[in-house]
XYZ file of C-alpha atoms in Angstrom:
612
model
C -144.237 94.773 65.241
C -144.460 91.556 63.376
C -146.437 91.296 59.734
C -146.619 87.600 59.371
C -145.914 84.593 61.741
C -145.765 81.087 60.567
C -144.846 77.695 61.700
C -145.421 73.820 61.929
C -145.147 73.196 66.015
C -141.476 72.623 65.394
C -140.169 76.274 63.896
C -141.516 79.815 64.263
C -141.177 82.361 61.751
C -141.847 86.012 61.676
C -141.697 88.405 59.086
C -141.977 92.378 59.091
C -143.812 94.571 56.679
C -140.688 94.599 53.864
C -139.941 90.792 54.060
C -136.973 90.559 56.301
C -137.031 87.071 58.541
C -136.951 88.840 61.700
C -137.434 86.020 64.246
C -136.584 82.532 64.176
C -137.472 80.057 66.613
C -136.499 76.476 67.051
C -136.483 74.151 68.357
C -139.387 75.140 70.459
C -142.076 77.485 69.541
C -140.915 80.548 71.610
C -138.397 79.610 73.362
C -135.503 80.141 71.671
C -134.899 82.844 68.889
C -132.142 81.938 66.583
C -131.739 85.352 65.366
C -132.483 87.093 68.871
C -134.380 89.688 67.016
C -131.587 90.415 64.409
C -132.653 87.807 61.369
C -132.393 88.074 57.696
C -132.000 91.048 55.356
C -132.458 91.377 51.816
C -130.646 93.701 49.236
C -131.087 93.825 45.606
C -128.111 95.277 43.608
C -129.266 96.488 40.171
C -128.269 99.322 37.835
C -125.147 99.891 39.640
C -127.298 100.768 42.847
C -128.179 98.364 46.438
C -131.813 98.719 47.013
C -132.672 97.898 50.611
C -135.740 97.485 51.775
C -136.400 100.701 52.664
C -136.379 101.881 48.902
C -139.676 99.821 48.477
C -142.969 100.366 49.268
C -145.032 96.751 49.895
C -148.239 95.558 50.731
C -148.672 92.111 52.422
C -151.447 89.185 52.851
C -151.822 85.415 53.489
C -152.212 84.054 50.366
C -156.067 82.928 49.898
C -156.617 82.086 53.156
C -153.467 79.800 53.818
C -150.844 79.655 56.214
C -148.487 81.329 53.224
C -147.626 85.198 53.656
C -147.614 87.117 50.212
C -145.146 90.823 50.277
C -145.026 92.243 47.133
C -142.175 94.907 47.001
C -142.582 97.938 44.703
C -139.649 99.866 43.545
C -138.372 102.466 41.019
C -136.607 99.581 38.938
C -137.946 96.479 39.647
C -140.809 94.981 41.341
C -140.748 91.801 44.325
C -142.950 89.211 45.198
C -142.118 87.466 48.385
C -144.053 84.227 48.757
C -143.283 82.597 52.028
C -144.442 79.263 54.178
C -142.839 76.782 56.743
C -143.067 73.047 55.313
C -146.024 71.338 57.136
C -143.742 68.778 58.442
C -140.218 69.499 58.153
C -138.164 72.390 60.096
C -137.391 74.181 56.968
C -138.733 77.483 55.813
C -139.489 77.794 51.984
C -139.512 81.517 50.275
C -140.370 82.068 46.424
C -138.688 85.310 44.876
C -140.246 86.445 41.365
C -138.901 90.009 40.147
C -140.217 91.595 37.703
C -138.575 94.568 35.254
C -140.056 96.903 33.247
C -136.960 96.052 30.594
C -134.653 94.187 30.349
C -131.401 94.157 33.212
C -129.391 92.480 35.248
C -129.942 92.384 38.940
C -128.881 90.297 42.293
C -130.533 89.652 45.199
C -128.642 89.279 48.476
C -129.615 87.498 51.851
C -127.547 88.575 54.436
C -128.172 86.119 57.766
C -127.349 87.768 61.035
C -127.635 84.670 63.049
C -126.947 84.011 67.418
C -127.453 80.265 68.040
C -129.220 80.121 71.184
C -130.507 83.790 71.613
C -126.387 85.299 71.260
C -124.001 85.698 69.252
C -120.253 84.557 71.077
C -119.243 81.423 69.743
C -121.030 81.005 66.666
C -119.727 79.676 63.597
C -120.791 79.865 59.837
C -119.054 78.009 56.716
C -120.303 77.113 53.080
C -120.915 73.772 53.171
C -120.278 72.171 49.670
C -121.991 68.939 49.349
C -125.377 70.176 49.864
C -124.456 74.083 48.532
C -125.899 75.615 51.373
C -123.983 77.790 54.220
C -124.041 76.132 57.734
C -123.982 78.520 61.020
C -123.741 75.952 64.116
C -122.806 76.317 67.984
C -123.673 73.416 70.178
C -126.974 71.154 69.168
C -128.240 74.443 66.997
C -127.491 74.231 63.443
C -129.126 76.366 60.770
C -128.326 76.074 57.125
C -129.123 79.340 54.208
C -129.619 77.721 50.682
C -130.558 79.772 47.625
C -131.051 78.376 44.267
C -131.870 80.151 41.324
C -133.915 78.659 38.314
C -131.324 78.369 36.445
C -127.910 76.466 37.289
C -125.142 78.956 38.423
C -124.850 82.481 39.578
C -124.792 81.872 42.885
C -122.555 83.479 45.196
C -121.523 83.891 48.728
C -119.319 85.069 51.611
C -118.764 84.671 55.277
C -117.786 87.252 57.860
C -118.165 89.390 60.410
C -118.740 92.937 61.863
C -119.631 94.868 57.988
C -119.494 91.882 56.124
C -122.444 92.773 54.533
C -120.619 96.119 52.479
C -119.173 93.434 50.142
C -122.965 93.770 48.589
C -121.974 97.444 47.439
C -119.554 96.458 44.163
C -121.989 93.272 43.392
C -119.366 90.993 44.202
C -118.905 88.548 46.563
C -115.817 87.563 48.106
C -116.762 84.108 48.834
C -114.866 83.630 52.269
C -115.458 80.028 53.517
C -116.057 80.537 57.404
C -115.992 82.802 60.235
C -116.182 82.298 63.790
C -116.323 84.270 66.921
C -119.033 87.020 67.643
C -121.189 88.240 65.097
C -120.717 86.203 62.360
C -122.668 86.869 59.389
C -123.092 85.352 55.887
C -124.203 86.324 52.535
C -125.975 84.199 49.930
C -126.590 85.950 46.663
C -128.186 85.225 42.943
C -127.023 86.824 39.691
C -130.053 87.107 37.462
C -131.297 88.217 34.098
C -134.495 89.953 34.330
C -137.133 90.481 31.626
C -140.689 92.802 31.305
C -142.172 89.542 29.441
C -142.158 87.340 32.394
C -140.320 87.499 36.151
C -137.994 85.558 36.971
C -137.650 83.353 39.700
C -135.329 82.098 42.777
C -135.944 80.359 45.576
C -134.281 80.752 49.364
C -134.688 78.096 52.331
C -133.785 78.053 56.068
C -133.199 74.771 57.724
C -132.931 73.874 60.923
C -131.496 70.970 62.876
C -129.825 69.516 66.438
C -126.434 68.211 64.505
C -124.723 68.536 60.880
C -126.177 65.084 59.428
C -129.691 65.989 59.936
C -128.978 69.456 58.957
C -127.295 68.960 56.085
C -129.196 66.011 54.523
C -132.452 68.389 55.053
C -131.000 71.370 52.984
C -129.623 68.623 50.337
C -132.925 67.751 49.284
C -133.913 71.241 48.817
C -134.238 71.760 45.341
C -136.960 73.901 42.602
C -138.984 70.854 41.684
C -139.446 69.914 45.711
C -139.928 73.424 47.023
C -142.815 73.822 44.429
C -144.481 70.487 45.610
C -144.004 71.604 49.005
C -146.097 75.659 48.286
C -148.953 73.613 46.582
C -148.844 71.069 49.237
C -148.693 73.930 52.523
C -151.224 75.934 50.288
C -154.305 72.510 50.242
C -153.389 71.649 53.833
C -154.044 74.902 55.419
C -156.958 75.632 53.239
C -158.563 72.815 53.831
C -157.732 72.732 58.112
C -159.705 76.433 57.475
C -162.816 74.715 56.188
C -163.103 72.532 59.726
C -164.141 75.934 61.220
C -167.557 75.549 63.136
C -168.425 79.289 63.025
C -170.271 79.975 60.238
C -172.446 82.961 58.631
C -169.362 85.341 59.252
C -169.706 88.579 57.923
C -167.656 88.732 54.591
C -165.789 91.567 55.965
C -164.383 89.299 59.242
C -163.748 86.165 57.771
C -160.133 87.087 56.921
C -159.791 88.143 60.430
C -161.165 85.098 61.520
C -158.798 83.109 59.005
C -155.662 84.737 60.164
C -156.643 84.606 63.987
C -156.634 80.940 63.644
C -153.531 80.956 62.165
C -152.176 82.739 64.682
C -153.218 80.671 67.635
C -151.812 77.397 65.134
C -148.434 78.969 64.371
C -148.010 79.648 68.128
C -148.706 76.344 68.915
C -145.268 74.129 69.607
C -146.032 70.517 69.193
C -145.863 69.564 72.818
C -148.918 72.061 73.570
C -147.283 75.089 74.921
C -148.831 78.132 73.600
C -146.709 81.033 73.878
C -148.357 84.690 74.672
C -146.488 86.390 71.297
C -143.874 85.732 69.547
C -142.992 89.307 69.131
C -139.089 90.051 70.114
C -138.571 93.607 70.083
C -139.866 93.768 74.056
C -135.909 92.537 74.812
C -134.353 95.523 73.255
C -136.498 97.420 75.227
C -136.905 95.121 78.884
C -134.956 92.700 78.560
C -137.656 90.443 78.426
C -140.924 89.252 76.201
C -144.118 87.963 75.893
C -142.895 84.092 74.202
C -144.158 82.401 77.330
C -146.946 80.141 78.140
C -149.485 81.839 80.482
C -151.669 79.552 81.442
C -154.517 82.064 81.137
C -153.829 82.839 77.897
C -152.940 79.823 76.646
C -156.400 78.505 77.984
C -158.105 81.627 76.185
C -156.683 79.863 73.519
C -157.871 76.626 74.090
C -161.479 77.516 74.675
C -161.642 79.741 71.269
C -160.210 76.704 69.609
C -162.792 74.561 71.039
C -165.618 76.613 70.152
C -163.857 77.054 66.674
C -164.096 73.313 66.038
C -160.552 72.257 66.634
C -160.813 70.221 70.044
C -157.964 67.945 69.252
C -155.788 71.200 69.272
C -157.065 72.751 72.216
C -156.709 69.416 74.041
C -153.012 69.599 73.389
C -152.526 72.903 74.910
C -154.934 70.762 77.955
C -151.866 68.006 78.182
C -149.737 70.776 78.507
C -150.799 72.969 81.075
C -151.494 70.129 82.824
C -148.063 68.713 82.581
C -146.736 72.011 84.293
C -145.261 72.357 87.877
C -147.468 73.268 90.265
C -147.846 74.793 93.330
C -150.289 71.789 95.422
C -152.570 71.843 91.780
C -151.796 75.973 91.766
C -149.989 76.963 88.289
C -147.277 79.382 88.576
C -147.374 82.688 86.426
C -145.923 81.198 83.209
C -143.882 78.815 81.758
C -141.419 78.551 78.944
C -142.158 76.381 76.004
C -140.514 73.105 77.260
C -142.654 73.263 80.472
C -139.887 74.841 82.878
C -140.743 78.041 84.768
C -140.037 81.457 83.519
C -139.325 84.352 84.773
C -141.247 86.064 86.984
C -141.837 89.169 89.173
C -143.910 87.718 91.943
C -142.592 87.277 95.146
C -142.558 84.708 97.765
C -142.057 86.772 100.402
C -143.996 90.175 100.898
C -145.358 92.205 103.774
C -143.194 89.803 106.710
C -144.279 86.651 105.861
C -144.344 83.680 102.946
C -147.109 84.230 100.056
C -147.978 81.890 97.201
C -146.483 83.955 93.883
C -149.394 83.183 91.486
C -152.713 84.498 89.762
C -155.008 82.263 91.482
C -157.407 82.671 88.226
C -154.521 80.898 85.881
C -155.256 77.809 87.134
C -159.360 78.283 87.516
C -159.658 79.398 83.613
C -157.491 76.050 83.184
C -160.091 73.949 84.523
C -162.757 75.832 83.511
C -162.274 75.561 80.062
C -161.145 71.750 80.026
C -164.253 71.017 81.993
C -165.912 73.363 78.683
C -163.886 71.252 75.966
C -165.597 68.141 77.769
C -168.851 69.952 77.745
C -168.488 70.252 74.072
C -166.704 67.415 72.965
C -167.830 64.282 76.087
C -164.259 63.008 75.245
C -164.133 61.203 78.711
C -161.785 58.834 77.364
C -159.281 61.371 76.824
C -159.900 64.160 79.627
C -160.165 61.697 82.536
C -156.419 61.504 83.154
C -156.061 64.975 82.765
C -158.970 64.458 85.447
C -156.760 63.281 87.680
C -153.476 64.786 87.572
C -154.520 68.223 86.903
C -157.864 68.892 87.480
C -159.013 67.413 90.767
C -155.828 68.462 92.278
C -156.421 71.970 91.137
C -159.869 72.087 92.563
C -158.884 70.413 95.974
C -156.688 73.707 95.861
C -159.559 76.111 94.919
C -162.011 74.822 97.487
C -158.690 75.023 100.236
C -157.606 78.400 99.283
C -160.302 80.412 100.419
C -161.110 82.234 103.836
C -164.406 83.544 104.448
C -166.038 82.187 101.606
C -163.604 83.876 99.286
C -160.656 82.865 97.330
C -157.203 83.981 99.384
C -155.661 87.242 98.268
C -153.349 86.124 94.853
C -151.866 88.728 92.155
C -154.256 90.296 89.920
C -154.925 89.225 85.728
C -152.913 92.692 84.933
C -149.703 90.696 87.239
C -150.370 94.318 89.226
C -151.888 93.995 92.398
C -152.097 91.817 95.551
C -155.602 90.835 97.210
C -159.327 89.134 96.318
C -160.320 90.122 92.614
C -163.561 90.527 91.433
C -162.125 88.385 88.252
C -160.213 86.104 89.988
C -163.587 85.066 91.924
C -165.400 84.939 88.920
C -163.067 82.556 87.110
C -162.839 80.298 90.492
C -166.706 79.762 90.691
C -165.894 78.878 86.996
C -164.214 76.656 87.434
C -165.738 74.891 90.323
C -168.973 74.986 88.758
C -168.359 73.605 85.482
C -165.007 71.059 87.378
C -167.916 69.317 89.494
C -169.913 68.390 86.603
C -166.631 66.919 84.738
C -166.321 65.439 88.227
C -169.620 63.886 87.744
C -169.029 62.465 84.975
C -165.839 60.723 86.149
C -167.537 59.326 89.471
C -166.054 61.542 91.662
C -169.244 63.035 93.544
C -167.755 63.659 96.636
C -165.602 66.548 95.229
C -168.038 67.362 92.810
C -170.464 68.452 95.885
C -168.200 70.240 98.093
C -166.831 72.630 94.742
C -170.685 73.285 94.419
C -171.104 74.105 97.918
C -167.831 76.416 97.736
C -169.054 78.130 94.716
C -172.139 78.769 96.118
C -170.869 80.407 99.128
C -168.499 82.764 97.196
C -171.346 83.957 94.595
C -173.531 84.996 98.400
C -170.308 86.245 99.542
C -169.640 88.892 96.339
C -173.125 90.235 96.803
C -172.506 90.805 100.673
C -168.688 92.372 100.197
C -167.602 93.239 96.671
C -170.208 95.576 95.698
C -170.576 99.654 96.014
C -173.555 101.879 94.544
C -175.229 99.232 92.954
C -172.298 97.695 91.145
C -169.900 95.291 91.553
C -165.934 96.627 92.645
C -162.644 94.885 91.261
C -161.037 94.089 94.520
C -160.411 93.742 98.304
C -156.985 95.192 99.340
C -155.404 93.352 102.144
C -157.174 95.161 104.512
C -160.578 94.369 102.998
C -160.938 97.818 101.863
C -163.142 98.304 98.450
C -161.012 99.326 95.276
C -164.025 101.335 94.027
C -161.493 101.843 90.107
C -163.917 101.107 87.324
C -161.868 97.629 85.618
C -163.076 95.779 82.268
C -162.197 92.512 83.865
C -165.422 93.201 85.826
C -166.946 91.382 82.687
C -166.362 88.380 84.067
C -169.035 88.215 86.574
C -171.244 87.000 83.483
C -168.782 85.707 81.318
C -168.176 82.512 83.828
C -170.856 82.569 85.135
C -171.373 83.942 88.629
C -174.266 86.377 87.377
C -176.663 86.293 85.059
C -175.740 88.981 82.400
C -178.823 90.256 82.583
C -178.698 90.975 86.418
C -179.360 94.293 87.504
C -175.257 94.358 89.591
C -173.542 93.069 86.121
C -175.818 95.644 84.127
C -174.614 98.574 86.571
C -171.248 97.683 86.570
C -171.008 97.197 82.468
C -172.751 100.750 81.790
C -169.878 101.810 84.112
C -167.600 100.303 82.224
C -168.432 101.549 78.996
C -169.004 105.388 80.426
C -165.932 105.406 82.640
C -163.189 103.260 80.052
C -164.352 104.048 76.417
C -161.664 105.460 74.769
C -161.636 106.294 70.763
C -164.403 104.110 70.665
C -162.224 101.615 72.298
C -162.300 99.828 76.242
C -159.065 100.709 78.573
C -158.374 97.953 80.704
C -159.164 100.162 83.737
C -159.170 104.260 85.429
C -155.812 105.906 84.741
C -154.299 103.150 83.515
C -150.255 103.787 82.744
C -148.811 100.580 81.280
C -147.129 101.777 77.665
C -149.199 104.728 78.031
C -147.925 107.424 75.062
C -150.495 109.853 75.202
C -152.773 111.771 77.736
C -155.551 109.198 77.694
C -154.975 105.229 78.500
C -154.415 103.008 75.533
C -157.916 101.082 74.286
C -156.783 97.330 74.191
C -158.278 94.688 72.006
C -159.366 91.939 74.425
C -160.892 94.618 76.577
C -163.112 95.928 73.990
C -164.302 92.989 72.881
C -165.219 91.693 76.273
C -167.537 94.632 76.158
C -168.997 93.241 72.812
C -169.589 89.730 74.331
C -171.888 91.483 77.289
C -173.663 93.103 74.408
C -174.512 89.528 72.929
C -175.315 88.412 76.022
C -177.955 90.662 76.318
C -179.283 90.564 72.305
C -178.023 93.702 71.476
C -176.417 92.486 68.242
C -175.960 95.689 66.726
C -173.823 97.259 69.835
C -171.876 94.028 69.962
C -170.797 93.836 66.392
C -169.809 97.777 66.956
C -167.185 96.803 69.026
C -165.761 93.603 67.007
C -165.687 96.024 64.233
C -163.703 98.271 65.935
C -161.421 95.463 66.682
C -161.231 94.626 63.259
C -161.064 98.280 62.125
C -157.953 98.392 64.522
C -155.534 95.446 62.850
C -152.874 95.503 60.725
C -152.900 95.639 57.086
C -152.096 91.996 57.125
C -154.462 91.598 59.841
C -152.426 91.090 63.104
C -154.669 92.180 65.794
C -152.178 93.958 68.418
C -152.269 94.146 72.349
C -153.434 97.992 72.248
C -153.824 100.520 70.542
C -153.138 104.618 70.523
C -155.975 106.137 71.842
C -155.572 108.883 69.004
C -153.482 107.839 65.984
C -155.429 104.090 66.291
C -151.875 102.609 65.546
C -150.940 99.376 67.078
C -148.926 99.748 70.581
C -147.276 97.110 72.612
C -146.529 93.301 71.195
C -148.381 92.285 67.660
C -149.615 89.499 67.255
C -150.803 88.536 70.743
C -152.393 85.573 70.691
C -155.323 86.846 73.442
C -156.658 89.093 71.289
C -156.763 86.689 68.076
C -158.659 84.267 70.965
C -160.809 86.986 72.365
C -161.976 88.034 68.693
C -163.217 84.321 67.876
C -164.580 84.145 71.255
C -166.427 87.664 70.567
C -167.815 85.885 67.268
C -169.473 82.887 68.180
C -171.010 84.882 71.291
C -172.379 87.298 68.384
C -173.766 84.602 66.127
């Protein structure tokens, strides 16, 4: 679990609950973690005793709604305030150390840096670098450079090695080897400092990153007290202020942090080319050998569309550029990405049942063009969506309209990357798309294709009333063999949500009372019957995006009341620093899976401006 993420489009940082840098990721927002999940550890040597930070207790915030993440550390001796931000512009990540003492001592506080260039650790090499005072670990085009200054000159120490390097902390003394090389290499940056119950005093510790020494070490050289002071005050205006172009208003004074740090979570995951990973969360690897810091298309255009609505358009049009930048399938997005548009891995085949299948969620690329035909809705930027028009959009339709068979979309892989066949979601999102495409089609002359994705959509909503409904309701799925999966699904919401239905028709009223009998769990939604994935206890985990889709039917209808119920329960179910997680334990209400994800920060401002 990660307490605090921030970043500029260029670096990624995460934090956990006691202030240790756990992730770092650069050059690209996701793609590559510098630490691979190992990071930076702090120690703080004082009456003859190392106190790790396990000996503390802490609470942690954003600082007054910024992009700035606040742990204060409470111990037996001394007290910790962590105050941490990534420069707006530069690769560099600031962090402002204050300790206070109830009398006076002398204490040290230690970094130790367990750094692997490019996601491992062979062939990594750190040395203390003295014209810029900083230690340098490079391999390749990664270098990163540690720099702590304290405010006053002198008393800082360090040492480089490897393996238990970091035991040289126990005798407060540093060695002060000059380099290591090899496999796990790890340095050690430490301050001597006087501490006093009259005021706390102060030190300062910076991260840099960069493709070659120069640029490396000329960033780090600059770092100094008087600069990294400018630069808080400077991160603290600019993120307050990008909070104050938020277009949903008359938030409930209990939410609007929520709201604040859901935005900054969509923003931090944001890498400056557009890609929008999923989370940046690491600690899947130790456990799969794989994560969630990918681009999915659907969640990156979740994303998008809660940015739009939010008021930042020029954001969500980046992610737009991206996705539509992506390889493609004949206008078909694959099922994700890494952040420097290449595929990723994947677990959908090409070949299944005797013959050659298309390995993709068909709805990844409808809720694409669905909600970049919505940002034009909102924004009439026809200047800047019509080539995006053209080479994503209109191929991506031609594909829609092609891929069906019987007036329904072809069988493609399920939203929950489960299942094989025609999805009551996946059909939803297609008419979507097609509906909402032709008039951005419209708009850019092209009427021919604009009429033939009406006439398509049209056919597939007659065709879900004829075949995808049972006892009054609508079902999830056809299985190859056009059989009815009859399992009550959340993702049935989105037979109003794009839509296909009206949300007050009597088939989406049915099938959302089922859903709230059949998958309400702790007072949260499961994403469907039985559901198993990270399942701990005897009932399916209640996930975030699921409940609130719930909430968003409510609004639809005007039941305000029963919609804000389940946002609250949402909010009720975050972190104390208000990470909203992918699910939760159906009876502890602790988070389970990957925190942050970036859907459910989307999916809560989405719930919001449906409510208000």
């Amino acid at each position: 679990m990660r307490t605090g993420s921030l970043g500029n489009g260029r670096l990624l940082i995460n934090l956990d609950s006691k202030g240790n840098i756990i992730d770092l990721y650069y050059p690209h927002v996701g793609m590559e973690n510098q630490s691979n999940g190992r990071g930076v550890e702090f120690s703080i040597y004082v009456d003859g005793t190392v106190l790790r930070p396990d000996a503390f207790t802490s609470t942690t915030r954003y600082l007054n709604s910024s992009m700035i993440f606040e742990t204060i550390l409470n111990g037996k001796e001394v007290t910790v305030t962590f105050q941490d931000f990534v420069d707006p512009d530069e690769p560099i990540f600031y962090r402002i150390i204050s300790i206070n003492s109830e009398a006076k001592k002398e204490a040290s506080i230690y970094f130790i840096n367990k750094i692997a260039l490019y996601g491992n650790d062979i062939g990594d090499t750190a040395f203390y670098e003295p014209k810029s005072k900083s230690i340098i670990h490079y391999k390749s085009k990664r270098y990163v450079a540690f720099k702590l200054i304290g405010q006053e000159d002198g008393g800082v120490s360090f040492t480089i090695g490897k393996g238990d390097a970091e035991s040289d902390i126990n005798d407060d003394k540093l060695e002060g080897y000059p380099i290591a090389q090899g496999r796990d290499v790890t340095s050690i940056i430490g301050y001597k400092m006087k501490l006093s119950p009259t005021k706390p005093s102060k030190a300062y510790y910076a991260i840099g990153f960069g493709r070659n020494l120069d640029d490396v070490r000329n960033l780090v050289s600059k770092v100094d007290r008087t600069n990294i002071e400018a630069s808080f005050a400077r991160t603290y205006l600019l993120w307050s202020n990008w909070l104050r172009l938020c277009r949903i208003v008359e938030v409930p004074e209990e939410l609007k942090e929520l709201l604040s740090v859901s935005l900054f979570v969509i923003r931090s995951h944001l890498g400056n080319n557009g890609s929008l990973i999923a989370s940046s969360d690491y600690s899947f690897v130790k456990l799969y050998g794989d994560g969630y810091f990918y681009c999915w298309p659907r969640d990156a255009a979740y994303a998008a569309h809660a940015l739009d609505i939010a008021g930042y358009g020029d954001l969500a049009l980046r992610i737009y550029r991206f996705l539509a930048s992506l390889p493609t399938q004949g206008g078909a997005l694959y099922h994700k990405y890494n952040s420097d548009g290449t595929l990723a891995s994947s677990w959908h085949p090409w070949y299944m049942g005797s013959r050659e299948i298309l390995p993709i969620q068909e709805d990844e690329t409808a809720l694409t063009v669905w909600a970049l035909a919505t940002h034009f809705d909102l924004y009439r930027d026809l200047d800047d969506v019509t080539e995006l028009y053209k080479s994503f959009v209109r191929p991506a339709m031609k594909f829609m309209i092609s891929y069906t068979e019987d007036g329904l979309p072809k069988p493609s892989f399920d939203l929950w990357e489960e299942r094989y066949g025609i999805h009551l979601f996946t059909v939803a999102t297609v008419y979507g798309a097609l509906t909402a495409g032709s008039e951005l089609a419209e708009s850019v002359g092209d009427r021919g294709l604009a009429v033939d994705a009406r006439d398509v959509a049209k056919q597939m909503k007659e065709r879900v009333k004829s075949r995808m409904t049972a006892e009054d309701r609508l079902v999830r799925r056809l299985d190859e063999a056009g059989n009815k999966d009859l399992t009550v699904d959340s993702s049935l919401y989105a037979s109003f949500f794009f839509g296909l239905f009206s949300p007050r028709e009597p088939l989406v009223v049915n099938t959302m009372e089922v859903v709230e009998e059949k998958l309400k769990v702790g007072g949260g939604i499961i994403r469907y019957e039985n559901d198993l994935y990270q399942r701990r206890k005897q009932a399916p985990n209640p996930w975030i995006i699921t409940t609130l889709w719930l909430s968003e039917h409510k609004s639809a209808l005007g039941d305000k009341d029963g919609a804000m119920s389940y946002i609250k329960w949402a909010a009720n179910h975050r972190t104390p620093s208000y990470m909203l997680p992918e699910q939760v334990d159906p009876e502890t209400g602790e988070s389970v899976s990957v925190t942050p994800l970036v859907w459910s920060h989307a999916e809560l401002i989405i719930a919001l401006k449906s409510l208000l």
